[in-house]
């Protein structure tokens, strides 16, 4: 996750997508971990302070209302208009392209702006004091965009007669229009909702000075303020994402959007129980999302993909019903506790081994780069089925690691 504030009026934050390499289903249980990789494809949220024309609006704005327009230009009919009441800490949608709503965006705005208004009461009110032309009011214009990999591009390539290859994908314009509504677009499963939620939370917090852009800088992750800043974004994003989904999931997708590639152990769901209750207060939300809240006991151990190894994903233009699949697996686990415990332990051991091999490969690339590159070159021109049959692998530790992988 990165953030760039070009000036006091515009803030841009990005968050990567995710790939759960190993740990499917097990990552739901705090007793086990998952190896998650942050992708080079990102989702971007741009927040701009600007004078908005309200002349065509029938909404009766109160003196404490901040107008907000959200646009997602890659989709058809994807804009929403809101008013945030700085006195009541409430958000109201008063218009949209198709009279529909966007639950994820609305919950992020409601949650994050309420927290901003609580932590820095003058930040939002200052907007309303700015002089503007008649029938205008200073508010927020928010732009949500994504790299092409979050959405299937098979139709786009077919329209121009291009082959279905990675080289063809590189020829498409950046952040290409999908030609579809948000509800009809075919996603690729990289966690666009988690990345959007995370980037939007980060951009709002930085825009209003709750955090500095340096708190989210890739080169500043080890400082105390950066650690707390990223934890705050993480906690708010986890809360908003869970609330939008209507349940507390494992959270690995939001964690990847904040921290990138790592070995992940989930947080205890109890940390969000009070804040997600129907009659929760802003005080409970502040407490639940605070970086000082020890209930956030998730574990993040950074990992690196070994040099010269590339993770490639196939666009199959179809998806699976993850909640349904999870429900079936958990039902089987509950019905067969002993068998499930043995299977989970076996899978966890295999998953951990993958992480260990990755670490060993990274160490090998540093300690003996010549041997490492030689092994990579040898494997790259042979089928993986041929790697094990070559006895020379015994004399090359790196090649032996690749065989075991």
XYZ file of C-alpha atoms in Angstrom:
405
model
C 0.000 0.000 0.000
C 1.343 3.397 -0.961
C 0.064 6.958 -0.790
C 1.012 10.121 -2.664
C -0.376 13.535 -1.781
C 0.290 15.731 -4.824
C -0.908 18.825 -2.964
C -3.272 19.780 -0.163
C -6.314 19.251 -2.384
C -5.617 15.862 -4.019
C -4.584 12.575 -2.398
C -3.970 9.277 -4.198
C -3.587 5.908 -2.459
C -3.078 2.483 -4.022
C -3.477 -1.045 -2.656
C -2.496 -4.345 -4.289
C -4.637 -7.360 -5.037
C -4.018 -10.759 -3.449
C -3.283 -14.359 -4.283
C -3.545 -16.995 -1.561
C -0.773 -19.349 -2.658
C -1.379 -21.936 0.067
C -3.697 -22.045 3.071
C -7.127 -22.186 1.492
C -9.840 -22.910 4.108
C -7.178 -23.344 6.810
C -6.627 -19.577 6.907
C -10.097 -19.224 8.444
C -8.758 -20.878 11.615
C -6.298 -18.994 13.840
C -4.453 -22.224 14.516
C -3.151 -22.202 10.944
C -1.569 -19.769 8.492
C -1.778 -18.896 4.825
C 0.892 -17.694 2.387
C -0.525 -14.669 0.582
C 1.130 -12.687 -2.206
C 0.387 -9.061 -2.996
C 0.043 -8.549 -6.752
C 1.590 -5.863 -8.946
C -1.985 -5.015 -10.011
C -3.423 -2.303 -7.770
C -6.631 -0.430 -7.109
C -6.423 3.359 -6.771
C -8.493 5.865 -4.816
C -8.119 9.577 -5.495
C -9.713 12.085 -3.118
C -9.986 15.690 -4.256
C -11.265 18.739 -2.386
C -13.215 20.805 -4.909
C -16.274 23.000 -5.371
C -19.202 20.810 -6.450
C -22.089 22.165 -8.526
C -25.335 21.414 -6.683
C -27.650 23.416 -8.986
C -29.278 20.279 -10.432
C -29.748 18.552 -7.089
C -33.117 18.307 -5.352
C -31.472 17.281 -2.075
C -31.903 19.753 0.764
C -28.369 20.238 2.055
C -28.038 21.271 5.677
C -25.464 23.772 6.855
C -23.294 20.929 8.225
C -23.493 18.675 5.139
C -20.397 17.928 3.052
C -21.278 16.828 -0.513
C -19.391 13.837 -1.949
C -19.319 12.506 -5.504
C -17.800 9.070 -6.197
C -17.033 7.997 -9.770
C -15.761 4.660 -11.081
C -15.097 5.499 -14.763
C -14.199 1.993 -15.940
C -17.822 0.869 -15.517
C -21.113 1.867 -17.062
C -23.461 3.894 -14.833
C -21.054 3.963 -11.913
C -21.375 7.173 -9.922
C -22.913 7.897 -6.546
C -23.579 11.118 -4.651
C -23.669 11.490 -0.882
C -23.983 14.074 1.869
C -22.047 13.640 5.102
C -23.561 15.416 8.098
C -20.627 16.600 10.214
C -22.858 17.188 13.245
C -24.657 13.843 13.271
C -21.762 11.796 11.808
C -24.133 10.249 9.258
C -23.900 9.640 5.513
C -26.862 9.866 3.130
C -26.872 8.802 -0.513
C -29.067 11.215 -2.426
C -28.399 10.247 -6.049
C -26.736 7.676 -8.327
C -26.494 6.766 -12.004
C -29.084 3.980 -11.823
C -30.667 4.707 -8.432
C -28.691 1.810 -7.022
C -26.179 1.782 -4.192
C -22.610 0.631 -3.626
C -22.506 -0.923 -0.183
C -18.719 -1.133 0.049
C -18.163 2.512 -0.891
C -20.977 3.745 1.333
C -19.747 1.857 4.405
C -16.154 3.011 3.896
C -17.260 6.642 3.601
C -19.564 6.425 6.617
C -16.959 4.680 8.764
C -13.843 6.613 7.782
C -15.409 10.082 7.708
C -17.036 9.481 11.106
C -13.633 8.524 12.509
C -11.972 11.531 10.870
C -14.677 13.786 12.308
C -14.103 12.291 15.765
C -10.306 12.350 15.673
C -9.961 15.749 13.915
C -13.266 17.631 14.386
C -12.123 20.712 12.447
C -10.936 18.859 9.335
C -14.350 18.415 7.678
C -15.896 21.615 9.019
C -13.091 23.617 7.413
C -14.340 22.514 3.997
C -17.692 24.176 4.580
C -16.074 27.525 5.404
C -14.450 27.916 1.980
C -15.974 30.615 -0.275
C -17.579 29.223 -3.454
C -19.797 30.447 -6.309
C -23.578 30.400 -5.916
C -25.190 26.949 -5.921
C -21.816 25.365 -5.228
C -20.349 23.875 -2.076
C -16.856 22.643 -1.305
C -16.875 18.889 -0.979
C -15.091 15.729 -2.079
C -14.741 14.233 -5.537
C -13.516 10.637 -5.331
C -12.218 8.623 -8.282
C -11.919 4.808 -8.069
C -9.822 3.068 -10.734
C -8.123 -0.314 -11.092
C -5.434 -2.021 -13.118
C -6.780 -4.257 -15.872
C -5.845 -7.531 -14.181
C -8.710 -7.242 -11.704
C -11.220 -7.884 -14.502
C -11.402 -10.469 -17.271
C -10.091 -9.038 -20.559
C -11.024 -11.976 -22.781
C -13.880 -10.097 -24.456
C -11.720 -7.019 -24.993
C -9.010 -9.089 -26.684
C -11.551 -10.973 -28.804
C -13.049 -7.696 -30.069
C -9.704 -6.622 -31.538
C -8.804 -10.111 -32.764
C -5.876 -10.439 -30.367
C -4.593 -13.756 -29.053
C -5.231 -14.649 -25.416
C -1.677 -14.086 -24.223
C 0.066 -11.927 -21.643
C 1.704 -10.020 -24.495
C -1.723 -9.065 -25.852
C -2.835 -7.916 -22.402
C 0.115 -5.532 -22.269
C -1.180 -3.790 -25.410
C -4.480 -2.816 -23.802
C -4.793 0.763 -22.527
C -4.187 1.188 -18.810
C -7.331 1.100 -16.682
C -9.393 0.166 -19.722
C -13.141 0.637 -19.703
C -14.946 -2.665 -19.146
C -18.092 -1.767 -21.097
C -20.105 -3.365 -18.284
C -21.843 -2.311 -15.113
C -20.127 -3.029 -11.816
C -22.593 -5.847 -11.143
C -22.028 -7.556 -14.497
C -18.255 -7.346 -14.838
C -16.321 -10.626 -14.734
C -13.709 -10.425 -11.972
C -10.504 -12.453 -11.803
C -10.516 -13.057 -8.045
C -7.685 -10.722 -7.026
C -9.684 -9.154 -4.201
C -10.844 -5.916 -5.826
C -13.295 -5.086 -3.030
C -10.632 -5.457 -0.313
C -8.126 -3.403 -2.323
C -10.728 -0.706 -3.000
C -11.760 -0.519 0.657
C -8.135 -0.306 1.796
C -7.049 2.328 -0.719
C -10.137 4.459 -0.027
C -9.634 4.313 3.748
C -5.961 5.267 3.328
C -6.628 8.152 0.932
C -9.274 9.701 3.213
C -7.128 9.407 6.352
C -4.164 11.049 4.622
C -6.298 13.667 2.879
C -7.589 14.965 6.207
C -4.293 14.726 8.040
C -5.145 11.861 10.380
C -2.111 10.141 8.840
C 0.861 11.436 6.885
C 1.675 9.968 3.490
C 5.047 9.042 5.002
C 3.220 6.733 7.437
C 2.271 4.579 4.446
C 5.562 4.838 2.569
C 7.086 1.523 1.440
C 10.525 2.657 2.682
C 9.273 3.708 6.109
C 7.498 0.566 7.310
C 9.797 -0.046 10.267
C 9.224 3.286 12.040
C 6.863 3.417 15.001
C 4.489 5.957 13.410
C 4.395 4.027 10.127
C 3.614 0.787 11.962
C 0.737 2.414 13.830
C -0.449 4.211 10.708
C -0.630 1.040 8.661
C -2.283 -0.746 11.579
C -4.949 1.961 11.699
C -5.661 1.600 7.970
C -5.711 -2.177 8.387
C -8.133 -2.105 11.323
C -10.570 0.346 9.708
C -10.445 -1.498 6.376
C -11.044 -4.864 8.059
C -14.034 -3.438 9.927
C -15.544 -1.787 6.831
C -14.979 -4.845 4.640
C -16.509 -7.194 7.203
C -19.500 -4.895 7.706
C -20.075 -4.645 3.947
C -19.908 -8.438 3.604
C -22.146 -8.967 6.601
C -19.668 -11.271 8.343
C -16.159 -11.441 9.776
C -14.019 -13.361 7.289
C -10.400 -14.436 7.567
C -9.188 -10.966 6.554
C -6.225 -12.147 4.483
C -7.325 -10.116 1.437
C -7.375 -6.819 3.359
C -4.117 -7.776 5.070
C -2.492 -8.302 1.660
C -3.856 -4.943 0.470
C -2.119 -3.256 3.432
C 1.078 -5.272 3.912
C 1.705 -6.997 0.575
C 3.201 -10.506 0.532
C 3.378 -12.322 3.868
C 2.523 -15.375 5.912
C -0.785 -14.536 7.575
C -2.450 -15.711 10.756
C -5.931 -14.295 11.186
C -7.205 -12.061 13.994
C -9.777 -13.184 16.557
C -13.263 -12.144 15.325
C -14.215 -10.983 18.828
C -12.266 -7.742 18.278
C -15.069 -6.497 16.005
C -18.127 -7.851 17.815
C -19.064 -4.682 19.708
C -18.461 -2.320 16.784
C -20.444 -4.488 14.367
C -23.488 -4.763 16.610
C -26.645 -3.010 15.420
C -26.610 -0.231 18.016
C -22.866 0.347 18.228
C -21.564 3.815 19.061
C -18.786 5.909 17.546
C -16.829 5.363 20.774
C -16.974 1.594 20.224
C -15.833 2.069 16.627
C -12.894 4.208 17.740
C -11.932 1.590 20.325
C -12.354 -1.350 17.938
C -10.192 0.182 15.192
C -7.494 1.687 17.402
C -3.903 0.506 16.730
C -3.583 0.228 20.527
C -6.360 -2.388 20.718
C -4.631 -5.630 21.739
C -7.556 -7.592 20.315
C -5.923 -7.218 16.899
C -3.780 -10.314 17.244
C -3.268 -11.179 13.588
C 0.301 -12.099 12.629
C 2.095 -10.841 9.529
C 5.493 -12.302 8.593
C 6.804 -10.701 5.368
C 7.854 -13.032 2.552
C 9.548 -12.511 -0.792
C 9.000 -14.490 -3.978
C 12.420 -15.978 -4.823
C 14.331 -14.054 -7.526
C 13.499 -14.930 -11.144
C 10.360 -16.801 -10.131
C 7.157 -15.255 -11.473
C 3.648 -16.000 -10.273
C 1.315 -16.092 -13.286
C -2.462 -16.411 -13.171
C -4.819 -17.601 -15.888
C -7.941 -15.648 -16.823
C -10.547 -18.414 -17.009
C -13.444 -15.925 -17.184
C -15.443 -17.802 -14.599
C -15.600 -18.009 -10.855
C -16.731 -20.113 -7.951
C -19.115 -19.354 -5.126
C -16.582 -19.060 -2.316
C -19.093 -18.659 0.561
C -20.943 -21.783 -0.585
C -17.727 -23.789 -0.875
C -16.500 -22.612 2.534
C -19.835 -23.514 4.088
C -19.625 -27.061 2.714
C -16.045 -27.557 3.846
C -16.750 -26.282 7.354
C -19.844 -28.461 7.572
C -17.741 -31.522 6.642
C -15.100 -30.467 9.187
C -17.722 -30.230 11.922
C -19.196 -33.619 11.016
C -15.802 -35.334 10.866
C -13.682 -33.644 13.564
C -11.020 -36.332 13.966
C -10.486 -36.884 10.263
C -10.523 -33.138 9.636
C -7.950 -32.495 12.365
C -5.539 -34.969 10.793
C -6.102 -33.563 7.311
C -5.734 -29.932 8.473
C -2.470 -30.772 10.282
C -1.127 -32.533 7.187
C -2.085 -29.640 4.918
C -0.612 -27.107 7.331
C 2.721 -28.953 7.381
C 2.814 -29.019 3.574
C 1.873 -25.338 3.399
C 4.577 -24.342 5.858
C 7.108 -26.331 3.850
C 6.366 -24.207 0.775
C 7.191 -21.078 2.771
C 10.381 -22.646 4.070
C 11.534 -23.570 0.560
C 10.847 -20.024 -0.624
C 12.990 -18.674 2.213
C 15.778 -21.154 1.408
C 15.709 -20.122 -2.257
C 15.983 -16.448 -1.322
C 18.948 -17.272 0.938
C 20.553 -19.316 -1.855
C 20.216 -16.424 -4.305
C 22.112 -14.207 -1.857
C 24.808 -16.656 -0.723
C 25.686 -18.100 -4.154
C 24.062 -16.171 -6.991
C 26.051 -18.033 -9.674
C 24.802 -21.434 -8.552
C 21.290 -20.068 -8.074
C 21.093 -18.556 -11.564
C 22.579 -21.693 -13.083
C 19.835 -23.791 -11.485
C 17.121 -21.400 -12.639
C 18.506 -21.404 -16.189
C 18.625 -25.219 -16.229
C 15.063 -25.620 -14.966
C 13.657 -22.897 -17.217
C 14.317 -24.865 -20.416
C 12.955 -28.194 -19.129
C 9.568 -29.511 -18.110
C 9.154 -29.784 -14.350
C 8.612 -33.510 -14.802
C 12.224 -33.739 -16.043
C 13.797 -31.963 -13.076
C 13.683 -34.931 -10.720
C 15.065 -37.434 -13.195
C 18.369 -35.605 -13.594
C 20.862 -36.913 -11.049
C 22.988 -33.774 -11.290
C 20.450 -32.094 -9.044
C 22.130 -33.814 -6.121
C 25.212 -31.640 -6.590
C 23.270 -28.401 -6.899
C 21.424 -27.424 -3.686
C 19.334 -24.787 -5.447
C 18.159 -27.253 -8.076
C 17.292 -29.692 -5.302
C 15.176 -26.984 -3.652
C 13.368 -26.313 -6.932
C 12.693 -30.029 -7.337
C 11.253 -30.190 -3.823
C 9.123 -27.124 -4.483
